[in-house]
CSV table of C-alpha atoms and ligand atoms in Angstrom, one decimal:
chain,number,residue,atom,x,y,z
A,1,MET,CA,0.0,0.0,0.0
A,2,ASP,CA,1.3,3.5,-0.8
A,3,ASP,CA,0.4,6.9,0.7
A,4,ARG,CA,-2.8,7.4,-1.1
A,5,ARG,CA,-6.2,7.2,0.7
A,6,GLN,CA,-6.9,3.8,2.0
A,7,SER,CA,-10.1,2.0,0.8
A,8,VAL,CA,-11.7,-0.3,3.3
A,9,LEU,CA,-14.6,-2.8,3.2
A,10,VAL,CA,-16.3,-3.7,6.5
A,11,THR,CA,-18.7,-6.5,6.4
A,12,ALA,CA,-21.8,-6.3,8.5
A,13,GLY,CA,-21.0,-2.7,9.1
A,14,GLY,CA,-24.6,-1.4,9.3
A,15,SER,CA,-24.7,-1.6,13.0
A,16,GLY,CA,-22.9,-2.9,16.1
A,17,ILE,CA,-19.1,-3.4,16.1
A,18,GLY,CA,-18.9,-3.2,12.3
A,19,ARG,CA,-20.4,0.2,12.3
A,20,ALA,CA,-18.0,1.3,15.0
A,21,ILE,CA,-15.1,0.0,12.9
A,22,ALA,CA,-16.4,1.8,9.8
A,23,GLU,CA,-16.7,5.0,11.8
A,24,ARG,CA,-13.1,4.7,13.1
A,25,PHE,CA,-11.8,4.2,9.5
A,26,LEU,CA,-13.8,7.2,8.4
A,27,ARG,CA,-12.3,9.4,11.1
A,28,ALA,CA,-8.9,8.1,10.0
A,29,GLY,CA,-9.6,9.5,6.5
A,30,ALA,CA,-10.3,6.2,4.7
A,31,GLU,CA,-12.8,5.6,1.8
A,32,VAL,CA,-15.2,3.3,3.6
A,33,HIS,CA,-17.4,0.6,2.0
A,34,VAL,CA,-19.9,-1.3,4.2
A,35,CYS,CA,-22.1,-4.2,3.5
A,36,ASP,CA,-25.0,-5.6,5.6
A,37,VAL,CA,-28.1,-7.7,5.2
A,38,ASP,CA,-30.2,-5.1,6.9
A,39,ALA,CA,-31.2,-2.4,4.4
A,40,ASP,CA,-32.7,-0.2,7.1
A,41,ALA,CA,-29.5,-0.2,9.1
A,42,LEU,CA,-27.6,0.8,6.0
A,43,ALA,CA,-30.0,3.6,5.3
A,44,ALA,CA,-29.6,4.9,8.9
A,45,LEU,CA,-25.8,4.7,8.6
A,46,GLU,CA,-25.8,6.6,5.3
A,47,ALA,CA,-28.1,9.3,6.7
A,48,GLU,CA,-25.6,9.9,9.5
A,49,GLU,CA,-22.4,9.2,7.6
A,50,PRO,CA,-23.0,10.4,4.0
A,51,MET,CA,-19.4,9.5,3.0
A,52,VAL,CA,-20.0,5.8,3.5
A,53,ARG,CA,-20.7,3.6,0.4
A,54,SER,CA,-23.1,0.9,1.4
A,55,TYR,CA,-24.2,-2.4,-0.2
A,56,ARG,CA,-26.9,-4.7,0.7
A,57,ALA,CA,-25.2,-8.1,0.7
A,58,ASP,CA,-25.4,-11.3,2.7
A,59,VAL,CA,-21.8,-12.5,3.1
A,60,SER,CA,-22.9,-16.2,3.0
A,61,ASP,CA,-24.4,-15.7,-0.5
A,62,GLU,CA,-21.6,-16.0,-3.1
A,63,ARG,CA,-23.6,-14.2,-5.8
A,64,GLU,CA,-24.4,-11.2,-3.6
A,65,VAL,CA,-20.7,-10.9,-2.6
A,66,ALA,CA,-19.7,-11.1,-6.3
A,67,ALA,CA,-22.2,-8.4,-7.3
A,68,MET,CA,-20.8,-6.2,-4.5
A,69,PHE,CA,-17.2,-6.6,-5.7
A,70,ASP,CA,-18.3,-5.8,-9.3
A,71,ALA,CA,-19.5,-2.5,-7.9
A,72,ILE,CA,-16.6,-1.8,-5.5
A,73,GLY,CA,-13.7,-3.1,-7.6
A,74,GLY,CA,-10.9,-3.7,-5.0
A,75,VAL,CA,-10.1,-2.5,-1.5
A,76,ASP,CA,-6.8,-2.1,0.4
A,77,VAL,CA,-8.3,-3.3,3.6
A,78,LEU,CA,-10.9,-5.9,4.4
A,79,VAL,CA,-12.5,-6.3,7.8
A,80,ASN,CA,-14.4,-9.6,8.0
A,81,ASN,CA,-16.8,-8.6,10.8
A,82,ALA,CA,-20.0,-10.4,9.9
A,83,GLY,CA,-20.9,-13.0,12.5
A,84,ILE,CA,-24.0,-14.4,14.1
A,85,GLY,CA,-24.4,-15.9,17.5
A,86,GLY,CA,-25.6,-19.2,16.4
A,87,PRO,CA,-27.7,-21.7,18.3
A,88,ARG,CA,-27.6,-22.1,22.1
A,89,GLY,CA,-27.8,-25.6,23.6
A,90,SER,CA,-26.0,-28.8,24.2
A,91,ILE,CA,-24.2,-30.6,21.4
A,92,GLU,CA,-27.1,-33.1,21.2
A,93,GLU,CA,-29.7,-30.3,21.0
A,94,ILE,CA,-28.1,-28.2,18.3
A,95,ASP,CA,-30.2,-28.2,15.1
A,96,GLY,CA,-28.2,-29.1,12.0
A,97,VAL,CA,-29.7,-26.3,9.9
A,98,GLU,CA,-28.7,-23.7,12.6
A,99,TRP,CA,-25.2,-25.2,12.8
A,100,GLU,CA,-24.8,-24.9,9.0
A,101,ARG,CA,-26.1,-21.3,9.0
A,102,THR,CA,-23.6,-20.3,11.7
A,103,ILE,CA,-20.7,-21.8,9.7
A,104,ALA,CA,-22.1,-20.3,6.5
A,105,VAL,CA,-22.1,-16.7,7.8
A,106,ASN,CA,-19.1,-16.8,10.3
A,107,LEU,CA,-16.6,-18.8,8.3
A,108,THR,CA,-17.8,-19.4,4.7
A,109,GLY,CA,-18.9,-15.8,4.5
A,110,ALA,CA,-15.3,-14.7,5.2
A,111,PHE,CA,-14.1,-17.1,2.5
A,112,HIS,CA,-16.5,-15.6,-0.1
A,113,VAL,CA,-15.5,-12.0,0.7
A,114,THR,CA,-11.7,-12.6,1.2
A,115,ARG,CA,-11.1,-14.5,-2.1
A,116,ARG,CA,-12.5,-11.6,-4.1
A,117,ALA,CA,-10.7,-8.9,-2.0
A,118,VAL,CA,-7.4,-10.8,-2.3
A,119,ALA,CA,-7.5,-10.9,-6.1
A,120,ALA,CA,-7.5,-7.1,-6.2
A,121,MET,CA,-4.9,-6.8,-3.4
A,122,LYS,CA,-2.5,-9.0,-5.3
A,123,THR,CA,-2.9,-6.7,-8.3
A,124,ALA,CA,-2.4,-3.6,-6.2
A,125,GLY,CA,0.8,-5.0,-4.6
A,126,GLY,CA,-0.5,-5.6,-1.0
A,127,GLY,CA,-3.3,-5.2,1.5
A,128,ALA,CA,-4.5,-6.0,5.0
A,129,ILE,CA,-7.2,-8.3,6.2
A,130,VAL,CA,-8.6,-8.1,9.8
A,131,ASN,CA,-10.9,-10.9,10.9
A,132,ILE,CA,-13.2,-10.4,13.9
A,133,SER,CA,-13.2,-13.5,16.0
A,134,THR,CA,-14.0,-13.6,19.8
A,135,ALA,CA,-12.2,-13.9,23.1
A,136,SER,CA,-14.5,-17.0,23.7
A,137,VAL,CA,-12.2,-19.0,21.4
A,138,ARG,CA,-9.6,-18.9,24.3
A,139,THR,CA,-12.0,-19.5,27.2
A,140,GLY,CA,-14.5,-21.8,25.5
A,141,MET,CA,-18.2,-21.2,26.0
A,142,PRO,CA,-20.5,-24.2,26.8
A,143,MET,CA,-23.8,-24.4,24.9
A,144,ARG,CA,-22.3,-22.2,22.1
A,145,THR,CA,-20.3,-24.8,20.2
A,146,ALA,CA,-21.4,-23.8,16.7
A,147,TYR,CA,-20.3,-20.2,17.4
A,148,VAL,CA,-17.0,-21.0,19.0
A,149,ALA,CA,-16.2,-23.7,16.4
A,150,SER,CA,-17.0,-21.2,13.6
A,151,LYS,CA,-14.8,-18.6,15.2
A,152,GLN,CA,-11.9,-21.1,15.8
A,153,GLY,CA,-12.3,-21.9,12.1
A,154,LEU,CA,-11.8,-18.2,11.4
A,155,MET,CA,-8.5,-18.3,13.4
A,156,GLY,CA,-7.2,-21.1,11.2
A,157,PHE,CA,-8.3,-19.2,8.2
A,158,THR,CA,-6.3,-16.2,9.5
A,159,ALA,CA,-3.2,-18.1,10.4
A,160,ASN,CA,-3.1,-19.9,7.1
A,161,LEU,CA,-3.7,-16.9,4.9
A,162,ALA,CA,-1.0,-15.0,6.8
A,163,ARG,CA,1.5,-17.6,5.6
A,164,GLU,CA,0.0,-18.0,2.1
A,165,LEU,CA,-0.3,-14.2,1.4
A,166,GLY,CA,2.8,-12.9,3.2
A,167,PRO,CA,4.9,-13.1,0.0
A,168,ASP,CA,2.2,-11.0,-1.7
A,169,ASN,CA,2.6,-8.3,1.0
A,170,ILE,CA,-0.9,-9.0,2.2
A,171,ARG,CA,-1.2,-9.3,6.0
A,172,CYS,CA,-3.9,-11.1,7.9
A,173,ASN,CA,-4.7,-10.8,11.6
A,174,ALA,CA,-7.6,-11.5,14.0
A,175,ILE,CA,-9.1,-9.4,16.7
A,176,LEU,CA,-10.7,-11.2,19.6
A,177,PRO,CA,-13.3,-8.9,21.2
A,178,GLY,CA,-14.4,-9.5,24.8
A,179,LEU,CA,-17.7,-8.5,26.5
A,180,ILE,CA,-18.9,-5.8,24.1
A,181,ASP,CA,-21.0,-3.0,25.5
A,182,ASN,CA,-23.7,-3.0,22.8
A,183,PRO,CA,-27.3,-4.4,22.6
A,184,ARG,CA,-26.0,-7.9,21.6
A,185,GLY,CA,-23.6,-8.0,24.6
A,186,ARG,CA,-26.2,-6.7,27.0
A,187,ALA,CA,-28.8,-9.1,25.7
A,188,LEU,CA,-26.3,-12.0,26.3
A,189,VAL,CA,-26.0,-11.0,30.0
A,190,ALA,CA,-29.8,-10.6,30.3
A,191,ARG,CA,-30.5,-14.0,28.8
A,192,MET,CA,-27.9,-15.7,31.1
A,193,ALA,CA,-29.6,-14.0,34.1
A,194,ASP,CA,-32.9,-15.3,32.9
A,195,GLU,CA,-31.7,-18.8,32.3
A,196,ASN,CA,-30.0,-19.0,35.8
A,197,GLY,CA,-32.9,-17.3,37.6
A,198,ARG,CA,-30.6,-14.5,38.9
A,199,SER,CA,-30.7,-10.8,38.5
A,200,VAL,CA,-28.9,-9.0,35.6
A,201,ALA,CA,-26.7,-7.2,38.1
A,202,GLU,CA,-25.6,-10.4,39.8
A,203,THR,CA,-24.9,-12.1,36.5
A,204,GLU,CA,-22.9,-9.1,35.2
A,205,ALA,CA,-20.8,-9.1,38.4
A,206,GLU,CA,-20.2,-12.8,38.0
A,207,MET,CA,-19.1,-12.4,34.4
A,208,LEU,CA,-16.8,-9.4,35.2
A,209,ARG,CA,-15.2,-11.4,38.0
A,210,PHE,CA,-13.5,-13.5,35.3
A,211,ILE,CA,-12.3,-10.6,33.3
A,212,SER,CA,-9.0,-9.4,34.7
A,213,MET,CA,-9.8,-5.7,34.2
A,214,ARG,CA,-13.5,-6.1,35.2
A,215,CYS,CA,-14.6,-4.2,32.1
A,216,TRP,CA,-17.0,-4.1,29.2
A,217,ILE,CA,-15.5,-3.2,25.9
A,218,ASP,CA,-16.6,-0.2,23.9
A,219,PRO,CA,-17.0,-1.2,20.2
A,220,ALA,CA,-14.8,1.7,19.2
A,221,GLU,CA,-11.9,0.0,20.9
A,222,VAL,CA,-12.2,-2.8,18.3
A,223,GLY,CA,-12.3,-0.1,15.6
A,224,ASP,CA,-9.1,1.5,16.9
A,225,LEU,CA,-7.2,-1.8,16.7
A,226,ALA,CA,-8.5,-2.5,13.3
A,227,VAL,CA,-7.3,0.9,12.0
A,228,PHE,CA,-3.9,0.3,13.6
A,229,LEU,CA,-3.6,-3.2,12.1
A,230,ALA,CA,-4.4,-1.7,8.7
A,231,SER,CA,-1.9,1.1,9.1
A,232,PRO,CA,1.8,1.3,8.0
A,233,ALA,CA,2.8,1.2,11.7
A,234,ALA,CA,1.6,-2.5,11.6
A,235,ARG,CA,3.4,-3.3,8.3
A,236,HIS,CA,5.2,-6.3,9.7
A,237,ILE,CA,2.4,-7.6,11.9
A,238,THR,CA,0.7,-10.7,10.4
A,239,GLY,CA,-0.7,-14.0,11.6
A,240,GLN,CA,-1.5,-12.5,15.1
A,241,PHE,CA,-4.6,-13.1,17.3
A,242,ILE,CA,-5.1,-10.0,19.5
A,243,GLY,CA,-7.6,-9.8,22.3
A,244,VAL,CA,-9.5,-6.5,23.0
A,245,CYS,CA,-11.1,-8.0,26.1
A,246,GLY,CA,-9.5,-6.6,29.3
A,247,GLY,CA,-8.1,-10.1,29.9
A,248,ALA,CA,-10.9,-12.7,29.4
A,249,GLU,CA,-9.9,-15.5,31.8
A,250,TRP,CA,-13.0,-17.7,31.8
A,251,GLU,CA,-16.7,-17.8,30.7
A,252,GLY,CA,-19.4,-19.8,32.2
B,301,NAD,P1,-24.7,-7.7,15.7
B,301,NAD,O1,-25.5,-8.9,16.0
B,301,NAD,O2,-25.0,-6.4,16.4
B,301,NAD,O3,-24.8,-7.5,14.1
B,301,NAD,C1,-24.1,-6.5,13.4
B,301,NAD,C2,-24.6,-6.5,12.0
B,301,NAD,O4,-24.4,-7.8,11.3
B,301,NAD,C3,-26.1,-6.2,11.8
B,301,NAD,O5,-26.3,-5.0,11.2
B,301,NAD,C4,-26.6,-7.4,10.9
B,301,NAD,O6,-27.6,-7.0,10.0
B,301,NAD,C5,-25.3,-7.8,10.2
B,301,NAD,N1,-25.4,-9.2,9.7
B,301,NAD,C6,-25.8,-10.3,10.2
B,301,NAD,N2,-25.7,-11.4,9.4
B,301,NAD,C7,-25.1,-10.9,8.2
B,301,NAD,C8,-24.7,-11.5,7.0
B,301,NAD,N3,-25.0,-12.8,6.8
B,301,NAD,N4,-24.2,-10.7,6.0
B,301,NAD,C9,-24.0,-9.4,6.2
B,301,NAD,N5,-24.4,-8.7,7.4
B,301,NAD,C10,-24.9,-9.5,8.4
B,301,NAD,O7,-23.2,-8.1,15.9
B,301,NAD,P2,-22.0,-7.4,16.7
B,301,NAD,O8,-22.2,-7.6,18.2
B,301,NAD,O9,-21.7,-6.1,16.2
B,301,NAD,O10,-20.8,-8.4,16.4
B,301,NAD,C11,-19.9,-8.2,15.2
B,301,NAD,C12,-18.9,-9.3,15.2
B,301,NAD,O11,-18.1,-9.3,16.4
B,301,NAD,C13,-19.4,-10.6,15.0
B,301,NAD,O12,-18.6,-11.4,14.2
B,301,NAD,C14,-19.4,-11.2,16.4
B,301,NAD,O13,-19.3,-12.6,16.5
B,301,NAD,C15,-18.2,-10.6,17.0
B,301,NAD,N6,-18.2,-10.4,18.5
B,301,NAD,C16,-19.2,-9.8,19.1
B,301,NAD,C17,-19.2,-9.7,20.5
B,301,NAD,C18,-20.3,-9.0,21.3
B,301,NAD,O14,-20.3,-9.1,22.6
B,301,NAD,N7,-21.2,-8.4,20.7
B,301,NAD,C19,-18.1,-10.3,21.2
B,301,NAD,C20,-17.1,-10.9,20.5
B,301,NAD,C21,-17.1,-11.0,19.2
């Protein structure tokens, strides 16, 4: 990558962590492309951030991803952020269709998007890929095997592409967010409280006890690390898994 303005694609950037990442890249002066399945979320984003270029695309749908790249061309930076929570339940209870949907979005989605982005990065002489995994790959998370397995798959995807693409000056790293202070993170705590018949405050305190810094993570912190990993300052950082989690030690 040279000194011209960076172009970035953030998947699932219509809301949540993806939107925070897109906003951080905007503030850093990048040309930002965002895709999402939720057209209303994209419209709201465009209304507030008119510089963003948005595309309605489901990352698990190869044709929709191809049509998006026909419109974008190439990007210097790809952030594979799209990920769904997947089914909750014991391994015997998990429904096969829900298992496959989780892998399709969280892992195969990254495959569909990355292979198209990489083709253009090779032509351009380099690029950076940032995959959004989860701190739960280190702690494990009972009853969420589809999610954790899909995100572990994304780690293997990251490590392997770092080796394969290093000679092409394309770097590939993963960010492992912890307990994120957004509606999805708060809903997770509320659901656990409900399941265990305890108050939300008690459940939150119990979760924070196993985070070294006893903290929730602002989605913008994930955005800050993504911007750094895409920057020249990180030009020799590849194949790394970096937690933004305050030290996630254990999850129940
Ligand atoms: P979210 O549930 O808030 O969803 C963000 C966006 O993803 C939504 O706008 C949704 O429409 C879009 N989306 C869903 N499926 C899509 C698809 N198939 N194609 C394109 N867009 C799609 O998610 P979030 O909390 O912002 O999480 C973003 C990423 O961070 C995910 O990969 C998630 O696994 C990971 N993560 C989240 C947390 C957390 O606590 N929220 C913690 C660790 C890791």
